[in-house]
Coordinates of C-alpha atoms and ligand atoms in Angstrom, one line a residue:
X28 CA 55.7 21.1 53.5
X29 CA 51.6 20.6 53.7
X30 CA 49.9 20.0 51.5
X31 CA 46.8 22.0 52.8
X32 CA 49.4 25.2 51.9
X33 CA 47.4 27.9 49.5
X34 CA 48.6 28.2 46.1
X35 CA 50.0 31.2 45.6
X36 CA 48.3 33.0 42.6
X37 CA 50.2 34.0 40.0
X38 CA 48.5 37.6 39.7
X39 CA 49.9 37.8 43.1
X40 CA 53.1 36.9 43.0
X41 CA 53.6 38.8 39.5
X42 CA 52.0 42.0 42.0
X43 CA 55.2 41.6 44.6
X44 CA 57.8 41.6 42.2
X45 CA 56.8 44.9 40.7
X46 CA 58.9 48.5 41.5
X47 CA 56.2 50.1 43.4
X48 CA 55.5 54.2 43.6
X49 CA 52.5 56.2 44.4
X50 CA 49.5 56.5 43.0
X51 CA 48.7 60.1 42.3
X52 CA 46.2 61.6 39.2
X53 CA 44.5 58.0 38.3
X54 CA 48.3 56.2 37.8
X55 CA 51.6 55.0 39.3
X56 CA 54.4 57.7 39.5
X57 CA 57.8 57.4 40.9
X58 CA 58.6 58.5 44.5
X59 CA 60.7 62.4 44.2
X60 CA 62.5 60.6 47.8
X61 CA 65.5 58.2 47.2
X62 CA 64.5 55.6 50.4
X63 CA 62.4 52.3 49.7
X64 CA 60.4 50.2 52.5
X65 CA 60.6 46.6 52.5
X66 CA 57.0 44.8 53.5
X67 CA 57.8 41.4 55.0
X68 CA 55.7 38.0 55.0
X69 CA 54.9 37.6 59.1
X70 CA 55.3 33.3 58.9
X71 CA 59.1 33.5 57.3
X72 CA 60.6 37.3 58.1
X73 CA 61.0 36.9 54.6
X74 CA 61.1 40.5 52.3
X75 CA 58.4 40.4 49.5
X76 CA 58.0 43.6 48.1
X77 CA 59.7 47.2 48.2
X78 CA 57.4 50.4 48.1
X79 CA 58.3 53.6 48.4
X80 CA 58.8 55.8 51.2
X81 CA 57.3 59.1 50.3
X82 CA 58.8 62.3 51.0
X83 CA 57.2 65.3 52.2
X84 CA 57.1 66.5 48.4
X85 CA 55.6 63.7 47.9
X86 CA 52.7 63.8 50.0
X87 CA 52.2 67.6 48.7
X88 CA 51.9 66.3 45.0
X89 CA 49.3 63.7 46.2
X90 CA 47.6 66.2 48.1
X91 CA 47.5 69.2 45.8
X92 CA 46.0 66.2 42.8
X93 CA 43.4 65.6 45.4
X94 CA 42.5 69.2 45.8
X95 CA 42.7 69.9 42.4
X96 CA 40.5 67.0 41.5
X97 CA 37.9 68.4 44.6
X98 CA 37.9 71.9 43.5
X99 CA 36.7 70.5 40.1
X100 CA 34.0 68.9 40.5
X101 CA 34.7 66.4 38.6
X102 CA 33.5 63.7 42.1
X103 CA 32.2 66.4 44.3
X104 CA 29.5 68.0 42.2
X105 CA 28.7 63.7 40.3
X106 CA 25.3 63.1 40.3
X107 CA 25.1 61.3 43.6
X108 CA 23.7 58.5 42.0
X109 CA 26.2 57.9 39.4
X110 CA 28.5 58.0 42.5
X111 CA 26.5 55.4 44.0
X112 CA 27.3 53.2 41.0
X113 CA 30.5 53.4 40.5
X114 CA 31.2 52.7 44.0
X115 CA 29.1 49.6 43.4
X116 CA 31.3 48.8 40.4
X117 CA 34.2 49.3 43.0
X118 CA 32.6 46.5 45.4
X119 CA 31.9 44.1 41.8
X120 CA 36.0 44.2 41.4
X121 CA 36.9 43.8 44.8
X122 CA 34.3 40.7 44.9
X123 CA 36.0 39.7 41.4
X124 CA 39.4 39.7 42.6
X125 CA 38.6 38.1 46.0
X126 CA 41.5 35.7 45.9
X127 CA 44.2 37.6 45.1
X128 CA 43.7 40.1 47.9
X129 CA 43.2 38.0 50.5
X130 CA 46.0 36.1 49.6
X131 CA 48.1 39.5 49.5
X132 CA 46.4 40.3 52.9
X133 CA 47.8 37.2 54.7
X134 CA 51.2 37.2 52.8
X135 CA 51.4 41.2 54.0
X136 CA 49.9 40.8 57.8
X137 CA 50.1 37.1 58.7
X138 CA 46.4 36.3 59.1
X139 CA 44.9 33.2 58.3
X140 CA 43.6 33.1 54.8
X141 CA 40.2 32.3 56.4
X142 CA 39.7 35.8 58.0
X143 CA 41.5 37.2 54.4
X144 CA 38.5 35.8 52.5
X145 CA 36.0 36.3 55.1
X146 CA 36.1 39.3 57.0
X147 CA 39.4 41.7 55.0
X148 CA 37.2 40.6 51.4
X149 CA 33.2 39.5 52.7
X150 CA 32.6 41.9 55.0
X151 CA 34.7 44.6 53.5
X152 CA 32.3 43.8 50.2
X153 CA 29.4 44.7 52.6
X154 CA 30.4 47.8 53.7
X155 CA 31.2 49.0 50.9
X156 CA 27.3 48.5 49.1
X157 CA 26.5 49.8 52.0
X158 CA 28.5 52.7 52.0
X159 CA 27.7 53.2 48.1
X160 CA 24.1 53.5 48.9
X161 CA 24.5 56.6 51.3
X162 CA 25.4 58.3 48.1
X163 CA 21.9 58.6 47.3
X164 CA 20.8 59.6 50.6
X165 CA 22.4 62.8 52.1
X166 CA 19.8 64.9 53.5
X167 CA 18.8 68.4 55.7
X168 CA 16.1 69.3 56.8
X169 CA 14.1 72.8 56.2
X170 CA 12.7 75.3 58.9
X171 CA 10.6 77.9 59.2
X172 CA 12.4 80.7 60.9
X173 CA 10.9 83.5 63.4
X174 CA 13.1 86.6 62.1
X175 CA 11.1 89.7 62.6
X176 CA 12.3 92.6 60.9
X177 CA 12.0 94.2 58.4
X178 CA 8.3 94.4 58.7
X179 CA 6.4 91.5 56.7
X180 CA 9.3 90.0 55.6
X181 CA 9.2 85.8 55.7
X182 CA 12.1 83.5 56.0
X183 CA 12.7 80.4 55.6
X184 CA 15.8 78.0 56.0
X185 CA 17.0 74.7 55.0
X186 CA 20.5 72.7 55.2
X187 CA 22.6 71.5 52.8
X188 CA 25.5 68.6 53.2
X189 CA 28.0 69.4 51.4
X190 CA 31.0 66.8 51.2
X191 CA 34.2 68.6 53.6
X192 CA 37.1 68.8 50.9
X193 CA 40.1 66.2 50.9
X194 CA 40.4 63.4 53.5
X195 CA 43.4 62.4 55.0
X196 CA 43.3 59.2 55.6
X197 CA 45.6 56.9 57.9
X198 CA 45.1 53.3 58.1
X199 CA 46.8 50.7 60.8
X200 CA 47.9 47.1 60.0
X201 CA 45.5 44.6 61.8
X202 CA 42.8 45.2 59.2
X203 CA 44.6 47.3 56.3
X204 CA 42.1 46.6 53.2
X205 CA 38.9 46.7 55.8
X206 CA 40.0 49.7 57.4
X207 CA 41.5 51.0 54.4
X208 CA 37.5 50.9 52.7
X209 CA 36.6 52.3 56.2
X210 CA 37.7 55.8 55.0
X211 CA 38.1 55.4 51.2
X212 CA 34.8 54.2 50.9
X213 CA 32.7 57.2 53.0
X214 CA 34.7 60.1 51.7
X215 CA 33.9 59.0 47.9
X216 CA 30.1 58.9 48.7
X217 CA 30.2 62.0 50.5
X218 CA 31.8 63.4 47.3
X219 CA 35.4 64.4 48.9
X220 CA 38.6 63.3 47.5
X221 CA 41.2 61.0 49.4
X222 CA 44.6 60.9 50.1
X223 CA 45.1 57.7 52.1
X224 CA 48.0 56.5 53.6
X225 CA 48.4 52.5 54.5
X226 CA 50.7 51.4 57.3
X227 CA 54.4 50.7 56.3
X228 CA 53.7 47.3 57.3
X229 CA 51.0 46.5 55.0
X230 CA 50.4 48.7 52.1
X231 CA 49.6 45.9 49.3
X232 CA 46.1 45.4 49.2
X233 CA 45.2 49.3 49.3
X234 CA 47.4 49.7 46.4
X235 CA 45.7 47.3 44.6
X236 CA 42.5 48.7 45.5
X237 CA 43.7 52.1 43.9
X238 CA 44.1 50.6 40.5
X239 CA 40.8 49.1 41.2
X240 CA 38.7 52.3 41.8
X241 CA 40.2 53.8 38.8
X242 CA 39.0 50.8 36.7
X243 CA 35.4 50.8 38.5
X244 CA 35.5 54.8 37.2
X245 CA 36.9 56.9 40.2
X246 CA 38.3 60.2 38.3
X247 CA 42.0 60.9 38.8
X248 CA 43.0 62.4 41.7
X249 CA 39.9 61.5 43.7
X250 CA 41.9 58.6 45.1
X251 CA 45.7 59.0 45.6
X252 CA 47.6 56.8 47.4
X253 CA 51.2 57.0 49.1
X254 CA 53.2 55.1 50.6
X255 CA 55.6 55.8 54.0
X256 CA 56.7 56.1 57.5
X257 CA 54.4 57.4 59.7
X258 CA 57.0 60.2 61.0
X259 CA 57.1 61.6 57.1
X260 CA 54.7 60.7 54.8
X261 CA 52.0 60.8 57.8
X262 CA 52.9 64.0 59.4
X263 CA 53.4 65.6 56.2
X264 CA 49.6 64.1 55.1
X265 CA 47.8 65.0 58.5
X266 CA 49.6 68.7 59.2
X267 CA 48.7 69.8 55.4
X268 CA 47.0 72.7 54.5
X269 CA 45.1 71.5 51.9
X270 CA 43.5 68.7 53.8
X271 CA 40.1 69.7 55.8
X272 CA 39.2 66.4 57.3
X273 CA 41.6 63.3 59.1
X274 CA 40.3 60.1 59.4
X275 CA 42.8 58.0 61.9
X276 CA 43.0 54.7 62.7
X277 CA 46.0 53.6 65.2
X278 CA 47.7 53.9 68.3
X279 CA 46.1 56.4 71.2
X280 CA 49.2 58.1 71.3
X281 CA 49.7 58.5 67.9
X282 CA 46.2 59.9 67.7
X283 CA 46.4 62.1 70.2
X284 CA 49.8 63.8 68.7
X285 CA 47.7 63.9 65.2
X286 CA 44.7 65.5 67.2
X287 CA 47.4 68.1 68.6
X288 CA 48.8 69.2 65.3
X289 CA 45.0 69.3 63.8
X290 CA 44.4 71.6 66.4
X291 CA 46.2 74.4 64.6
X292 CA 44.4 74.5 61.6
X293 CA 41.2 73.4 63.1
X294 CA 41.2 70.3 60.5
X295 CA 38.6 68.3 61.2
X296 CA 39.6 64.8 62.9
X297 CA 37.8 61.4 63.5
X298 CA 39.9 59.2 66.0
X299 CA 39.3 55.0 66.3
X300 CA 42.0 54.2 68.8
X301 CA 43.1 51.3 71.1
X302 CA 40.6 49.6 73.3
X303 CA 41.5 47.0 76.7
X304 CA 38.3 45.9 76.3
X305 CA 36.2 43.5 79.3
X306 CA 33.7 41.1 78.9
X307 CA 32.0 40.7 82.2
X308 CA 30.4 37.0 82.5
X309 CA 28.2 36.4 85.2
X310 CA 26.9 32.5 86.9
X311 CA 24.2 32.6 85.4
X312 CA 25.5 32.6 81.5
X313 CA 26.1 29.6 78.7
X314 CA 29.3 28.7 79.4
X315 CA 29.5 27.0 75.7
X316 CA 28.7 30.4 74.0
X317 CA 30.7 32.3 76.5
X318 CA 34.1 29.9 75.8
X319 CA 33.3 29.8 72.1
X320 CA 32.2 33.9 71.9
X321 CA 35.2 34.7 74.0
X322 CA 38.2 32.6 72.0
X323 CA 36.6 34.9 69.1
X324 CA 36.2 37.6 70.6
X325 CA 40.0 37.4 72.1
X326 CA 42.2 35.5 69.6
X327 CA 41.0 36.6 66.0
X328 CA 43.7 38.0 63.7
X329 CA 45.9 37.2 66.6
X330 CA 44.0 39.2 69.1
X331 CA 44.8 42.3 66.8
X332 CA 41.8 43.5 66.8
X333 CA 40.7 47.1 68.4
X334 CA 37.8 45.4 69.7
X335 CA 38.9 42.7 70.8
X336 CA 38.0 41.3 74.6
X337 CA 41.1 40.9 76.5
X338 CA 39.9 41.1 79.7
X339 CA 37.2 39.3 81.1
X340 CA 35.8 39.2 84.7
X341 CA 33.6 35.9 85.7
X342 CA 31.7 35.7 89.0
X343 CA 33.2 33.2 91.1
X344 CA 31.0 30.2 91.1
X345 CA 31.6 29.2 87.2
X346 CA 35.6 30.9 87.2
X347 CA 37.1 27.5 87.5
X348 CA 35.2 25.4 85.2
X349 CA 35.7 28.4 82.7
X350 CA 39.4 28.7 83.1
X351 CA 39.2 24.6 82.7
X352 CA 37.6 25.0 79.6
X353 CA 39.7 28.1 78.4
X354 CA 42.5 26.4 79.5
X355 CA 42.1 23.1 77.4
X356 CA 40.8 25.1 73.9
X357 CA 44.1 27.2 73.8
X358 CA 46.4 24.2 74.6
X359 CA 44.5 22.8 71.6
X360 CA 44.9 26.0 69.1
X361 CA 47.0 24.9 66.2
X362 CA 49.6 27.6 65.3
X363 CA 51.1 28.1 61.6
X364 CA 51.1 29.9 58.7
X365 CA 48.2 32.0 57.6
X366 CA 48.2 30.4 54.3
X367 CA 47.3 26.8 55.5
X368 CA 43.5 27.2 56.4
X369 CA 44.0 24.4 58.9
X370 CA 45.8 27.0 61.8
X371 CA 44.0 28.8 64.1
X372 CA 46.5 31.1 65.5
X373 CA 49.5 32.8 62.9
X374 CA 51.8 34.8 63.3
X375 CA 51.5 38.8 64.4
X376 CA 51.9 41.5 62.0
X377 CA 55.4 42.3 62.4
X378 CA 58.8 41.5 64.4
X379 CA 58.0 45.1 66.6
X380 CA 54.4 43.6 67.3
X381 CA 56.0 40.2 67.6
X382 CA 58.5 42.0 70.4
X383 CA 56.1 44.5 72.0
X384 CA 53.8 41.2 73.7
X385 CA 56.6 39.3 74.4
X386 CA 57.8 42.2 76.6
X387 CA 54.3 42.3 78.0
X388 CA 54.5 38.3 78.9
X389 CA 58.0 38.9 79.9
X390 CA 56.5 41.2 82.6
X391 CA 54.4 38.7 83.8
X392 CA 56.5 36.4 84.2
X393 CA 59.1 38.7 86.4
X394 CA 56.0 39.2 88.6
X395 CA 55.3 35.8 88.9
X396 CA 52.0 36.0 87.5
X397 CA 50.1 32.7 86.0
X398 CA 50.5 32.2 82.8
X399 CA 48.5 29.0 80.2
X400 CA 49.7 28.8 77.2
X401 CA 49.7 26.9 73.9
X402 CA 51.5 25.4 70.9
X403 CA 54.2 28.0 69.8
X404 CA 55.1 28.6 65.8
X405 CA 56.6 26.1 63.4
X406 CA 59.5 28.7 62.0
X407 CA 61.5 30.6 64.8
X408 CA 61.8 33.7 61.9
X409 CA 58.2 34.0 61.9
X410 CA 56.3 36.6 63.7
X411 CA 54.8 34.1 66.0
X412 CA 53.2 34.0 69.9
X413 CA 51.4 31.1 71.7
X414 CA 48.1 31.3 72.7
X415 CA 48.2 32.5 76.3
X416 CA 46.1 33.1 79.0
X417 CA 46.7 35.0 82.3
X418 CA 44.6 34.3 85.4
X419 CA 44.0 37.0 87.8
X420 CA 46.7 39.6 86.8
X421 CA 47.1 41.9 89.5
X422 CA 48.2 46.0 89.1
X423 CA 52.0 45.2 89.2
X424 CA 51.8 43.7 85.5
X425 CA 51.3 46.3 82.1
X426 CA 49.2 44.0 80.6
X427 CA 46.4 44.9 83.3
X428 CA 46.2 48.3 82.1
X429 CA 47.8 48.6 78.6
X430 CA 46.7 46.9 75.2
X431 CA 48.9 44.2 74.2
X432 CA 47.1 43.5 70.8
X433 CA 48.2 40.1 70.4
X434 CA 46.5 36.6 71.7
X435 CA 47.0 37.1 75.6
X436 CA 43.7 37.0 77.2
X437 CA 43.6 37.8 81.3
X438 CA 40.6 35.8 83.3
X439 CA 39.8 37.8 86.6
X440 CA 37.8 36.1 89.6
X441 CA 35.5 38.3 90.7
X442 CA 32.6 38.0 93.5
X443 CA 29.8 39.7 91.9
X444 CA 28.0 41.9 89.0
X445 CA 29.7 45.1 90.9
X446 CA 32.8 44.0 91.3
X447 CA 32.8 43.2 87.4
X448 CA 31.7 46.9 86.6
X449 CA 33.8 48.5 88.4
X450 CA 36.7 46.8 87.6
X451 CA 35.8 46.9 83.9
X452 CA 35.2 50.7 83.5
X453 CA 38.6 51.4 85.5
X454 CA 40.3 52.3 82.5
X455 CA 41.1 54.9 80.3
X456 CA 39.8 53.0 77.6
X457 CA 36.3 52.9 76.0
X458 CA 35.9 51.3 72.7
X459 CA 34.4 48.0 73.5
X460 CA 32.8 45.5 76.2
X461 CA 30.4 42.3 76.7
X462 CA 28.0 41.3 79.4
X463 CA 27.6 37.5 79.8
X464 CA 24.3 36.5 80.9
X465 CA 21.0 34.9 80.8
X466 CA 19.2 37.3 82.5
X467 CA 17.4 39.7 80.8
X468 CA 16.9 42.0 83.4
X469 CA 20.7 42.4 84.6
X470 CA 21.6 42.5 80.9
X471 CA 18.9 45.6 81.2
X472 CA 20.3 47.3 84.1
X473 CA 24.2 46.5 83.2
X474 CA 24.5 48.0 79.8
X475 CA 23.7 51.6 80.3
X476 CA 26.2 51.6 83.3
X477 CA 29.0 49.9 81.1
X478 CA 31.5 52.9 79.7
X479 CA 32.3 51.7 75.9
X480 CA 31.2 52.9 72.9
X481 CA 29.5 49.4 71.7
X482 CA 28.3 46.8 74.0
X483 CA 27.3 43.2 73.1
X484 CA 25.1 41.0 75.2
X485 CA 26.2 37.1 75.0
X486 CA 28.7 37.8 71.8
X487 CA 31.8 40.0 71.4
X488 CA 34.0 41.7 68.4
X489 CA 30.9 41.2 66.0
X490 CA 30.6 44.3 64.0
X491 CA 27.9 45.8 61.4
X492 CA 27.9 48.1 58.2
X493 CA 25.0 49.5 60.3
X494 CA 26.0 49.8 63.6
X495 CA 27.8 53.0 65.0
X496 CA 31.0 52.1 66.4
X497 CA 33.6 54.3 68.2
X498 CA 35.3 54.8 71.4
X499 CA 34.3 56.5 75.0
X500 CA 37.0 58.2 76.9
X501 CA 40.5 57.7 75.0
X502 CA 39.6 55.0 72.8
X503 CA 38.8 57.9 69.9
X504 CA 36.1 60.5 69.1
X505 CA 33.7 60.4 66.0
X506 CA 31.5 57.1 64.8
X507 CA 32.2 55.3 62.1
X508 CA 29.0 53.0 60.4
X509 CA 25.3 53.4 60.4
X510 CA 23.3 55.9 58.3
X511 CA 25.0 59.1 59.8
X512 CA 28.7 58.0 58.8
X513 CA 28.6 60.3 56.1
X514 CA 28.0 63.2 58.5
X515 CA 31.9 63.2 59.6
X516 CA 32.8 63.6 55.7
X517 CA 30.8 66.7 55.4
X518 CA 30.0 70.3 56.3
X519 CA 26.8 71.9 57.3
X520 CA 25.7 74.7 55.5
X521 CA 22.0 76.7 56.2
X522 CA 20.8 77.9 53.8
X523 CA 18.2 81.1 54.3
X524 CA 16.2 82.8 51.8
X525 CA 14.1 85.8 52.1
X526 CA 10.9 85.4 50.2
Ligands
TXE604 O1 50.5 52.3 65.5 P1 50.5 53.8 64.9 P2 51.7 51.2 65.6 C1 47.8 49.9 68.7 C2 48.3 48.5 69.1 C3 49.7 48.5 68.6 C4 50.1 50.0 68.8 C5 51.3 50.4 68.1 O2 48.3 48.5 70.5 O3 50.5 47.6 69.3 O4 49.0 50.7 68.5 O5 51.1 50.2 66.7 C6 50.7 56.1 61.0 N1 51.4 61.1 61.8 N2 47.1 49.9 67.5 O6 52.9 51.8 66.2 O7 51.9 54.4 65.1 C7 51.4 54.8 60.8 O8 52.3 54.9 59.7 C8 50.6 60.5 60.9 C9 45.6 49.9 67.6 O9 51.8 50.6 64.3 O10 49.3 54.5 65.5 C10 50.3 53.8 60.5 O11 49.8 54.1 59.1 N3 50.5 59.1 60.8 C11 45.0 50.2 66.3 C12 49.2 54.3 61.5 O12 49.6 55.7 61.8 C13 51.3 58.4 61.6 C14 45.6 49.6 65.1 C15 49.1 53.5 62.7 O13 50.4 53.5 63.4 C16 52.2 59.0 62.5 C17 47.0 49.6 65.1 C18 52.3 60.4 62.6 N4 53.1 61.1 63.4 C19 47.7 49.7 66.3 N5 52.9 58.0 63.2 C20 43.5 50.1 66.3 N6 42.8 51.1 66.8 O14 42.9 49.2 65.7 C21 52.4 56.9 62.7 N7 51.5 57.1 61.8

């Protein structure tokens, strides 16, 4: 075995062996529902834990403690500023026990211990200051209003924020602690309470992070947690009564069947979905930041990234000394576990994940298309998929259209700027896209014609605390980020007074 293998801690491993339940009213309680789930280490196919798979009772216990705990006031009605400092507390114990969830993270999801530290605990740390701080900064405005009668009478208006009721929250398994915060983190500043729901495939680090927000000070029931299939514990979270706001992260077609059911009740819904997402580089861009941007941009966490570039359109005069260089970088990837911080590609979340691209490169193959790839995984049980790249896909293959989310990256010639656009917004996706260039002026004129909801010029997949991000067409509805995040956690309400 190598030696550049992470030790395990033992605070980890002491964390899988536990019985798992739910974590409803500030503490652990046993499922009501006989079932367990196993979670399984991505690099072995090895089980490591067992949570519980949470009935529909369940979910209605969890929910009714959220409501309970919202109804209250005990969160809702918090000086915002004591708020704000707890959830800064909550950031100080995720920073404190840095190592043990990122080492969860890549034992639960495969990635490499690198992007565990960096991005599921770093960046996650910044959002969630960031987040803390909007506490202390919901705002309305005032008017002066024009109503006429009776006679002499003056009015005059103002609107308040007040925070929606309990969140539903749904989380996928590329980014489970990040995306997790990405809901936990804006319903507790808004003052709701949360019900969230990790995926099946990776529920550890949120689990931890529901002991933690207790410790930092988050009152029972403000943050309850449950474990379970998406079928159950998810349909019985997102059709409840109780719940006045869903915040989803997933699949389009699973959001679109938790938009139909919402539709009944009216519940409010936020929707980050799937993405195919193009980078477009024209002749006259750096081809070293393009190569180096685009392996990012394309193969982090396995290419399981929402935003990840996995289509990219390149004007004919640089296309073969691109794919050249392409070409030789993946042939060069190393491929292993996510706990040896020398590998660059690890294995996918799951077997189903693992299965679903190999059926998309299976395609490909059947249609003859060409295909580049790289080293494959060291342990035929793990989860793994060599670094691939496909040039010039045509219509015939799914992979043109559909989003693999894994590391498969197509390379299209195209013969100009307008070939590249309209290739790239033929889709019914919209979440993401990059223009490659060193011209200003056709990075001016490009971008406002270019239908995603964020566009980067000469990088790709870098995200910020500050910076909306959300999806066009069916890549999802809502923003997440930025000062008005909080906006999708709360109500409206005027205010008029007669005076
Ligand atoms: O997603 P699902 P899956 C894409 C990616 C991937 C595909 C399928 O292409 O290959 O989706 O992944 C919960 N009511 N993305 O099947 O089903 C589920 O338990 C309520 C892109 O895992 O959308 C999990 O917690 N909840 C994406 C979460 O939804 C339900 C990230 C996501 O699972 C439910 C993940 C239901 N009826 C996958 N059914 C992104 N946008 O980043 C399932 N869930």
């Amino acid at each position: 075995m190598s030696t550049q293998i992470v030790k395990t801690l033992d605070s980890v491993s002491a964390f899988l062996k536990r019985s798992h339940g739910l974590y409803i009213d500030g503490g652990w309680v046993a499922s009501q529902a006989a079932g367990s789930l196993p979670v399984y280490d991505p690099a072995s196919g090895e089980r490591i834990a067992t949570t519980a798979d949470a009935s529909a009772e369940d979910v209605d216990r969890a929910v009714r403690s959220a409501h309970r705990a919202f109804t209250s006031g005990v969160w809702s009605r918090r000086l915002p500023a004591e708020r704000e400092r707890i959830l800064l507390r909550y950031a100080d114990l995720l920073e404190q026990h840095g190592e043990e969830l990122a080492q969860l993270e890549t034992l639960e999801q495969g990635k490499s211990i690198n992007i565990a530290r960096a991005f599921e605990v770093g960046s996650t740390l910044n959002w969630m200051r960031y987040t803390a701080g909007l506490a202390t900064k919901i705002s309305g405005r005032t008017f002066d209003l024009s109503i006429p009668v009776p006679e002499g009478a003056r009015y005059t208006a103002y609107t308040r924020k007040e925070p929606i009721g309990v969140v539903a929250g749904i989380v996928p398994w590329n980014f489970p602690l990040m995306i997790g915060m990405w809901k936990v983190m804006p319903a507790l500043a808004a003052g709701c309470s949360i019900v969230i729901k990790p995926s099946e495939i990776t529920p550890l680090t949120l689990m931890r992070m529901a002991e933690l927000a207790t410790d930092a000070g988050v009152p029972p029931g403000v943050f309850n947690l449950v474990t379970g299939s998406g079928q159950v514990c998810g349909q019985a979270l997102t059709s409840h009564p109780l719940v006045s706001k869903i915040s989803f992260t997933g699949s389009t077609a699973t959001g679109k069947g938790i938009a139909r059911s919402a539709a009944d009740r009216l519940t409010r819904i936020s929707l980050e979905l799937g993405g195919k997402n193009p980078a477009i580089v024209l002749k006259d861009a750096d081809p070293q930041q393009v190569v180096e941007g685009l392996l990012l941009g394309s193969f982090l966490n396995q290419g399981q990234v929402c935003a990840a570039s996995s289509r990219i359109y390149i004007e004919a005069p640089i296309y073969d000394s691109l794919v050249a260089q392409f070409e030789s970088a993946v042939k060069g990837m190393s491929v292993g576990q996510g706990m040896d911080p020398t590998t660059q590609i690890n294995p996918v979340a799951s077997k189903a994940q693992q299965l679903k691209i190999q059926g998309f490169l299976t395609n490909a193959r059947e249609h003859n298309a060409e295909l580049i790839s790289g080293a494959s995984g060291p342990d035929p049980q793990g989860y793994y998929i060599a670094p691939t790249l496909v040039l010039n896909p045509d219509e015939a293959l799914h992979l043109t259209r559909e989003e693999v989310f894994g590391p498969v990256l197509s390379l299209t010639r195209v013969a100009d700027a307008e070939e590249a656009l309209a290739l790239a917004n033929d889709s019914d996706y919209g979440l993401t896209a990059s223009l490659w260039t060193t011209n200003l002026a056709a990075a001016m004129n490009l971008t406002p014609r270019i239908e995603a909801g964020t566009v980067w010029v000469n990088s790709h997949t870098l995200i910020d605390a500050n910076m909306p991000f959300g999806g066009f067409k069916q890549s999802g509805t809502g923003r997440d980020f930025g000062v008005d995040w909080l906006d999708a956690f709360t109500e409206t309400k005027s205010v008029c007074i007669r005076h």
